[in-house]
Coordinates of C-alpha atoms in Angstrom, one line a residue:
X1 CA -34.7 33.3 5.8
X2 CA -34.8 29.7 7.5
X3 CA -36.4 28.6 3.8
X4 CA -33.5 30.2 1.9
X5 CA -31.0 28.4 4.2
X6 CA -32.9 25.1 3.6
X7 CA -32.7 25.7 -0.2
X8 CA -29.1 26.5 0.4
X9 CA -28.3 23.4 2.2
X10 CA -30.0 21.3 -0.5
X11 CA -27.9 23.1 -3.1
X12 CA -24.8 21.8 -1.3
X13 CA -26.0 18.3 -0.6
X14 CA -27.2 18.0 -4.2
X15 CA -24.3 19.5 -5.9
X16 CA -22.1 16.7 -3.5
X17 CA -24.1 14.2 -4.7
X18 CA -23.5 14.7 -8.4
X19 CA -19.8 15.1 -7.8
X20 CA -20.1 12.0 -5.5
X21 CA -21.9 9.9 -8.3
X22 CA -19.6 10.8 -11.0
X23 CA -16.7 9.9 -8.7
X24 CA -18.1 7.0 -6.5
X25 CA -16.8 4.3 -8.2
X26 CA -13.6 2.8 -6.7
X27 CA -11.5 3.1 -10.1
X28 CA -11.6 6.8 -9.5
X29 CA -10.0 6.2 -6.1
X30 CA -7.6 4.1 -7.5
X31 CA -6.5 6.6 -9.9
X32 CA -5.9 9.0 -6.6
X33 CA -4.0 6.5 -4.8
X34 CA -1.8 6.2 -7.8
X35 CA -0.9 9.4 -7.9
X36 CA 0.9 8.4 -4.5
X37 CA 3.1 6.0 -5.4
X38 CA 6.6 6.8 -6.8
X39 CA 7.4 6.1 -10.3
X40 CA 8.3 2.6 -9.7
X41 CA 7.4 0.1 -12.3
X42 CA 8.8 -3.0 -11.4
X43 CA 9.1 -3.7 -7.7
X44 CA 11.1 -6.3 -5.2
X45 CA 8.0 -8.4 -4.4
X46 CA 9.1 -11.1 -2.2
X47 CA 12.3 -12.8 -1.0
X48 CA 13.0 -16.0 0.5
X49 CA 16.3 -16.8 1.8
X50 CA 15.6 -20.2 2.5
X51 CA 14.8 -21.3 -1.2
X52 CA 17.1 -19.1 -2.4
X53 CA 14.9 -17.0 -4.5
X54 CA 13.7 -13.4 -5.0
X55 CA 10.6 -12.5 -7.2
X56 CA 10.3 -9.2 -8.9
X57 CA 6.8 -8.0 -10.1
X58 CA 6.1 -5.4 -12.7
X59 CA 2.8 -3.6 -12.2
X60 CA 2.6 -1.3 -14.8
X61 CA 1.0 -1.2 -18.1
X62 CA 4.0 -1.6 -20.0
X63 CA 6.7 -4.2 -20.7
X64 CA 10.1 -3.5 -19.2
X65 CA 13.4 -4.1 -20.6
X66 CA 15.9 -5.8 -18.1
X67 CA 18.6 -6.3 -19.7
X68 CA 20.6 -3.4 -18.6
X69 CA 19.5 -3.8 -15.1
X70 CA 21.3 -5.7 -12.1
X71 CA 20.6 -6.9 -8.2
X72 CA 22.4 -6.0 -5.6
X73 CA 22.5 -8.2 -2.4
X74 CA 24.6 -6.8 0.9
X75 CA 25.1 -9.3 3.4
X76 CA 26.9 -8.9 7.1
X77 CA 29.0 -11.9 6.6
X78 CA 32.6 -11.8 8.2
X79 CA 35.0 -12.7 6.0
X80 CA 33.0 -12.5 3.0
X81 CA 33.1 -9.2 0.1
X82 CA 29.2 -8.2 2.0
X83 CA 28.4 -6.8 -1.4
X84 CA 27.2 -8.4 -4.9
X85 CA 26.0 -7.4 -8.2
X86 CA 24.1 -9.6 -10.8
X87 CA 23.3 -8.4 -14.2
X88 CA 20.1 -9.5 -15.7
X89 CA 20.8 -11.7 -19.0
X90 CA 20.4 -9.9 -22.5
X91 CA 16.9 -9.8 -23.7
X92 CA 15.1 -10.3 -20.4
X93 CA 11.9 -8.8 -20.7
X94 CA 9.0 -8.7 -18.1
X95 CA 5.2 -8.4 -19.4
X96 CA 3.1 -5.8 -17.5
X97 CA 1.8 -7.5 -14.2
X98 CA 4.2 -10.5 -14.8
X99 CA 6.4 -12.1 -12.2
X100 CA 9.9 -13.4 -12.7
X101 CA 11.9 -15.5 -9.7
X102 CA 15.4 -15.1 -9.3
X103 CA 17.6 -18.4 -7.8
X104 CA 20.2 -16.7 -6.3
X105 CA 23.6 -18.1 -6.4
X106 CA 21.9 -21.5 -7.6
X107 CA 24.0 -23.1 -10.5
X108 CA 22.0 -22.3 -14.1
X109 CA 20.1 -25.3 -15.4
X110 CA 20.0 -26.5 -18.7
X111 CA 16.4 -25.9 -19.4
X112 CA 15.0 -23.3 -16.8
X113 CA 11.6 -22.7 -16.7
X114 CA 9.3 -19.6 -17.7
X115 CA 10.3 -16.2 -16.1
X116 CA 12.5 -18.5 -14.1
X117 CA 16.5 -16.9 -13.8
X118 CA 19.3 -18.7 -12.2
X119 CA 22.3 -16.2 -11.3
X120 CA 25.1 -19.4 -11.6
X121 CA 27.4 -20.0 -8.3
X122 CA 30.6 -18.8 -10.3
X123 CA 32.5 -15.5 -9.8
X124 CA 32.3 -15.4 -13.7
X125 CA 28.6 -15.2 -13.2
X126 CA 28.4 -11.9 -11.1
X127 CA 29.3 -8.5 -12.2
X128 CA 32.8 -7.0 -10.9
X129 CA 34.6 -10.7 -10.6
X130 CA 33.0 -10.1 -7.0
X131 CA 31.6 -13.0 -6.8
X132 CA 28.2 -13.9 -4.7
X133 CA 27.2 -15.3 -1.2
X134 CA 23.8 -17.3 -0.2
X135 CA 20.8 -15.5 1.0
X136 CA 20.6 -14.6 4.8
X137 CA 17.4 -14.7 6.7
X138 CA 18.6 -12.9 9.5
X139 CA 19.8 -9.9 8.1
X140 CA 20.6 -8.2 4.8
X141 CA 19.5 -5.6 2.1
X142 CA 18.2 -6.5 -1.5
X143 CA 18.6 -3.2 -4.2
X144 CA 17.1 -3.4 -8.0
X145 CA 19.3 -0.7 -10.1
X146 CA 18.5 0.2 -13.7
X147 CA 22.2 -0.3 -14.6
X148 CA 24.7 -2.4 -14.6
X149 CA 28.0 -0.3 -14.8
X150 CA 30.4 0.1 -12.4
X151 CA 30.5 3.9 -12.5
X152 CA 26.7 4.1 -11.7
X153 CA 26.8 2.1 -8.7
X154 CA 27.2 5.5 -5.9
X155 CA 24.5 7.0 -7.8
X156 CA 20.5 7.3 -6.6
X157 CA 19.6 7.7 -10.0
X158 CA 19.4 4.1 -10.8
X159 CA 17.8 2.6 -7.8
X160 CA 14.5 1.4 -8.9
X161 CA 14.0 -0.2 -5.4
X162 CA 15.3 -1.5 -1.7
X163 CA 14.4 -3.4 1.1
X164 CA 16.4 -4.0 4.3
X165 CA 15.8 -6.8 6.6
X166 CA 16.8 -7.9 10.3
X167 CA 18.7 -4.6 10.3
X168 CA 19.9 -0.8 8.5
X169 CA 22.0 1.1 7.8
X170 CA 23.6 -1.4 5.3
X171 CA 25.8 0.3 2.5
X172 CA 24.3 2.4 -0.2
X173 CA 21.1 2.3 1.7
X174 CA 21.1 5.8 2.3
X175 CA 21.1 6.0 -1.7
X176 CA 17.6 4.3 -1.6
X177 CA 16.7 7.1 1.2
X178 CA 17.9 9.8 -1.5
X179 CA 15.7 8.4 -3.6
X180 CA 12.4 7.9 -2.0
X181 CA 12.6 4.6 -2.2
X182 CA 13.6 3.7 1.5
X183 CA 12.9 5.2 5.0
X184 CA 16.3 6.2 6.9
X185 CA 16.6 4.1 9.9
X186 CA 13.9 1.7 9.0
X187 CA 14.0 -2.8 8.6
X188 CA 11.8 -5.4 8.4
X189 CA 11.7 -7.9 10.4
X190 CA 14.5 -11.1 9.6
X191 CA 13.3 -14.0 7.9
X192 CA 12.1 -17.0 9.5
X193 CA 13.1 -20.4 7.6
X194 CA 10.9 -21.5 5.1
X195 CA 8.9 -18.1 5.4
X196 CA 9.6 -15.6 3.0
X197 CA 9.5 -11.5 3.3
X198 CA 6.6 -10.6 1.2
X199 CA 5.1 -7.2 -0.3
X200 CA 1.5 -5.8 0.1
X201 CA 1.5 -4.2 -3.5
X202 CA -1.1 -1.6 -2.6
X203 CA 0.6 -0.2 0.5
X204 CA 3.6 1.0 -2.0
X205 CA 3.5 4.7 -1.6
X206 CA 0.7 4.6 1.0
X207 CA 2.0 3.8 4.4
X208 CA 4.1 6.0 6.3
X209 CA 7.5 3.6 6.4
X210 CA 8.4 1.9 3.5
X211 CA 8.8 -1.2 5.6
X212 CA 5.6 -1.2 6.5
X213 CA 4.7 -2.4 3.1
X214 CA 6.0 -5.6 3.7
X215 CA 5.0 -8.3 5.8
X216 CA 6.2 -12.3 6.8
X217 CA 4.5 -15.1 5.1
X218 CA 4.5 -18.5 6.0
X219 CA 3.1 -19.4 2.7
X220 CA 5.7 -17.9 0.1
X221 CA 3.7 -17.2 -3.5
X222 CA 6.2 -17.6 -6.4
X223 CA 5.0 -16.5 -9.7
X224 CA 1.9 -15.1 -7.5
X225 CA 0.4 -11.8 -6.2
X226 CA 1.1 -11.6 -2.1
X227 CA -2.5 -10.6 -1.7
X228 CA -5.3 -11.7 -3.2
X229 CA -8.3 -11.8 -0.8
X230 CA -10.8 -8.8 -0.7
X231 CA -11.3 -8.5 3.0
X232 CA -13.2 -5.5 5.3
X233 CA -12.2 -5.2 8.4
X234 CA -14.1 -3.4 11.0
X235 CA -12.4 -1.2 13.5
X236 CA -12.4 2.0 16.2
X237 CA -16.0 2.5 18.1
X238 CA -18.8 4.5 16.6
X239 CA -19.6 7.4 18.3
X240 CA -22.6 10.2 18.9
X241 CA -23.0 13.3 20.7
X242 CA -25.1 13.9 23.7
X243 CA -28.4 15.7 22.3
X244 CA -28.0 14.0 18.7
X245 CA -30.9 13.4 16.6
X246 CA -30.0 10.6 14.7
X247 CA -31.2 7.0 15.0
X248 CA -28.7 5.3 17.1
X249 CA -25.2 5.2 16.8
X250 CA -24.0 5.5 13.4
X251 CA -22.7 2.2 11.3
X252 CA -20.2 2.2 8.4
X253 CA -20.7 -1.5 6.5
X254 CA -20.4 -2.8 3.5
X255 CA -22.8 -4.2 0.8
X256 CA -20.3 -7.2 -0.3
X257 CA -16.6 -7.7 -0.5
X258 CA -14.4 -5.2 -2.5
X259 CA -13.8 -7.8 -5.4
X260 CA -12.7 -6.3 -8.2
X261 CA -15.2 -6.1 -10.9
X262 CA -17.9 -6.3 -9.0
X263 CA -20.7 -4.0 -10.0
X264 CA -22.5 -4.4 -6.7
X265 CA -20.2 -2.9 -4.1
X266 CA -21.0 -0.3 -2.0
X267 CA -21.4 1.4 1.6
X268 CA -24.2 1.8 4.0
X269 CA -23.8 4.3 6.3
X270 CA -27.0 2.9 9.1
X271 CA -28.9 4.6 11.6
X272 CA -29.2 9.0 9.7
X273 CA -32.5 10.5 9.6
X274 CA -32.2 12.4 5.9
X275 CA -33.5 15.7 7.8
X276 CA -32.4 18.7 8.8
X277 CA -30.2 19.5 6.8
X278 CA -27.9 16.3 7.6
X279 CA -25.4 14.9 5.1
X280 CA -22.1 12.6 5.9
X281 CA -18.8 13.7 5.0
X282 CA -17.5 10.0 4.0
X283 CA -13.4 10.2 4.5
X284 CA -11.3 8.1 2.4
X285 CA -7.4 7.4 4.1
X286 CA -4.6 5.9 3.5
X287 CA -4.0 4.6 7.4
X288 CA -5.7 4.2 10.8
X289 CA -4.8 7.4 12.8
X290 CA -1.8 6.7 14.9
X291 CA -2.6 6.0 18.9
X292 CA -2.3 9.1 21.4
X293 CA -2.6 11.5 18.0
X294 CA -4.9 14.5 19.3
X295 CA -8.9 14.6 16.9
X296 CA -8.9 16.5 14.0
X297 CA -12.7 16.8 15.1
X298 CA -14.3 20.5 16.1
X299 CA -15.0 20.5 20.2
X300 CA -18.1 19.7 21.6
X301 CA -20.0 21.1 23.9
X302 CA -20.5 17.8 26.5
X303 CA -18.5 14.6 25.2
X304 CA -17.2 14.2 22.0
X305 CA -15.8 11.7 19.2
X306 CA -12.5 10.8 18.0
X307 CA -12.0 9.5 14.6
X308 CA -10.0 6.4 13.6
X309 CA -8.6 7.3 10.0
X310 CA -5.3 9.2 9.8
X311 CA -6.7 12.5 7.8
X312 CA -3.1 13.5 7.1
X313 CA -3.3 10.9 4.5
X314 CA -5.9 11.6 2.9
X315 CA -6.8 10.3 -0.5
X316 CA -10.8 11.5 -0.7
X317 CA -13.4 13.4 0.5
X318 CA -16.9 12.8 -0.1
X319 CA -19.9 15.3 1.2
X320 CA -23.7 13.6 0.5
X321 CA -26.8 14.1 1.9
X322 CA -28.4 11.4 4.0
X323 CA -31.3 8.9 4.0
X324 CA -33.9 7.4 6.2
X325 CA -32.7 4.8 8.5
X326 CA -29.5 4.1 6.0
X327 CA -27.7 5.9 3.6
X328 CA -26.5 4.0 0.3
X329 CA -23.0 5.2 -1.0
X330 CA -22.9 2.9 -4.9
X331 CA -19.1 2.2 -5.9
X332 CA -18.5 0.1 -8.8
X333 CA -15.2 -1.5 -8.9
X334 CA -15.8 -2.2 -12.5
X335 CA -12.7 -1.3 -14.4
X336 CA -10.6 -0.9 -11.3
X337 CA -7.2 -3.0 -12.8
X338 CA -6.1 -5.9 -11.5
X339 CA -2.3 -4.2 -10.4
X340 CA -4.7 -2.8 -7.7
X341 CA -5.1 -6.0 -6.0
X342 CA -4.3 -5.5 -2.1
X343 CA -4.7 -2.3 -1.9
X344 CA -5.7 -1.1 1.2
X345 CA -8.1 1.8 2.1
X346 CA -9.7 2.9 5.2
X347 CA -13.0 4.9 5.4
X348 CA -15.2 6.4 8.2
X349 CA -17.8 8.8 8.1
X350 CA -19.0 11.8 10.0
X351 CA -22.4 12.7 9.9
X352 CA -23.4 16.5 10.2
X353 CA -25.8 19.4 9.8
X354 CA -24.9 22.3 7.6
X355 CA -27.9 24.0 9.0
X356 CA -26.2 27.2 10.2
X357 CA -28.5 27.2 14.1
X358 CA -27.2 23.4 14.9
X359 CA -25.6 23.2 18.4
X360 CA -24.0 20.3 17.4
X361 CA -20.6 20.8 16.0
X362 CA -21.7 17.4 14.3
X363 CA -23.7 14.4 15.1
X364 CA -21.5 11.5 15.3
X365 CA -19.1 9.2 13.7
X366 CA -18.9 5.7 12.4
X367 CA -16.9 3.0 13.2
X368 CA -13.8 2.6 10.5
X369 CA -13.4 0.1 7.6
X370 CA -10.1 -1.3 6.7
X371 CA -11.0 -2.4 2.8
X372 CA -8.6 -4.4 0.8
X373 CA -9.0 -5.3 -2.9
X374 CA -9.0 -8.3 -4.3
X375 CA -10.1 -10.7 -7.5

């Protein structure tokens, strides 16, 4: 019997392996996490109030046609119309992963420069004879809609983004929150001078508040992705039960940086035995687990663990079988595209025996990495 079980659990660990192999690379994670996002294609990507500019970024594969499309600025100024559209010129094109920076309400010069656009300072030069208004740092509400006519303008259908700042609940915001696009009762912080309000690229469609996507930067990027650095950050305390067997307390590391491209990367999972029937369920999220939130993790008899990954968003789960002193989890970023730079992941593990007569509801659990992409 105790052989058939053994076979059993090999099966398993085996047939997790193969799935894990033919998965483990981080392109195949990519493609899950971009299954999350909403169908945006060209996104708000940062805005600075002081220079007068916002920067639009278009991460698909595809060029996109702007020429029917218009930003819409709301301001809380007294006195002033609070609301402003600006139609992007005929023949404006963006290339996929381009940037282009918008002056606003800057006069246009004779000569601009490459994916450089200047919306004049000139009622004539705004839709509606409306007119336009100067950025404000401290508080205001940015909207790119895929049209440009009048009638369209009360409509969610067109809102291909939104960002609030400083405060909410500015007009046609709740459009954006129809949408998807915008979390009801939600702002960024306001804009400090000479900083801008930039956008982590990877956190679109991953983090629980759309806000929480962006971030203040004290060195603005024009023309430039926000993030660029890969970076791991370790976090949360690893963790075993009282009567475990394994070596010491489990460790989640890395074997280099998450660079994009890079053949070599992978994760080590230190201090597993590779016996009794012991594998490590490796548990790919989209966020740290939010403070006071109860364990997802079974009770234990004396002590017990508490993880550090949010498993309501989850993006992957990965069951393998474990190795002497450290386990080796291979995952090739080759062919991972660039668009993905910034993205953030977070990854623990749990190590465990699927032998059916373990006390143990499960060994232990690693500390959690916070990996970000970059090139």
């Amino acid at each position: 019997m105790n052989r058939t079980i053994r076979r059993l659990t090999a099966a398993l660990c085996t047939t997790a392996t193969a799935a894990a192999a033919t998965l483990a690379s981080l392109a195949c994670l990519s493609c899950l996490a971009l299954a999350r996002l909403p169908a945006q294609n060209v996104l708000l990507h940062e805005v600075q109030p002081a220079g007068h500019w916002i920067e639009l970024h278009n991460r698909s594969v595809n060029a996109v046609d702007l020429s029917t499309w218009s930003l819409h600025y709301v301001s809380r100024t007294p006195g002033m119309p609070r609301t402003y559209w600006w139609g992007f010129p005929a023949g404006t094109t963006l290339a996929p992963g381009a940037f282009v920076r918008v002056h606003w309400y800057q006069p246009v010069p004779a000569s601009p420069a490459a994916n450089e656009l200047f919306t004049g300072d000139t009622p004539w030069h705004f839709l509606f004879g409306l007119g336009g208004e100067a950025l404000s740092g401290s508080r205001g509400a940015l909207a790119l809609l895929r049209s440009q006519q009048s009638a369209m303008m009360n409509s969610a259908s067109i809102i291909e983004d939104w960002v609030s700042w400083g405060e909410h609940d500015f007009p046609r915001e709740q459009l954006a929150v129809q949408a998807g696009l915008w979390s009801a009762g939600r702002h960024t912080p306001s804009i400090s001078a000479n900083w801008s309000l930039a956008r982590e690229t990877g956190d679109v469609g991953l983090v629980a508040f759309h806000d929480e996507a962006w971030f203040l930067d004290n060195t603005p990027t024009p023309l430039q992705p926000n993030v660029t650095g890969a970076s791991v950050l370790s976090y949360g305390a690893a963790c075993a039960l009282p009567g475990h067997h394994l070596l010491g307390l489990p460790h989640l590391s890395t074997t280099s940086l998450p660079l994009i491209g890079s053949t070599s990367f992978g994760l080590a999972i230190d201090a597993t035995t590779g016996i009794y029937g012991e594998c490590a369920l490796l548990i790919f999220s989209a966020a740290m687990v939010p403070i006071t939130t109860p364990s997802f993790l079974p009770p234990a008899p004396v002590g017990g663990c508490h993880e550090s990954v949010d498993p309501t968003q989850l993006l992957a789960l990965w069951l393998l079988p474990t190795q002497i002193v450290s386990t080796q989890v291979p995952m090739s970023l080759a062919g991972v595209p660039p668009a993905l730079v910034g993205l953030q992941l977070h990854a623990q593990a749990v190590v465990i025996d699927l032998l059916p007569y373990g006390y143990l509801p499960y060994q232990g659990i690693t500390n959690a990495l916070r990996l970000t992409l970059g090139q």
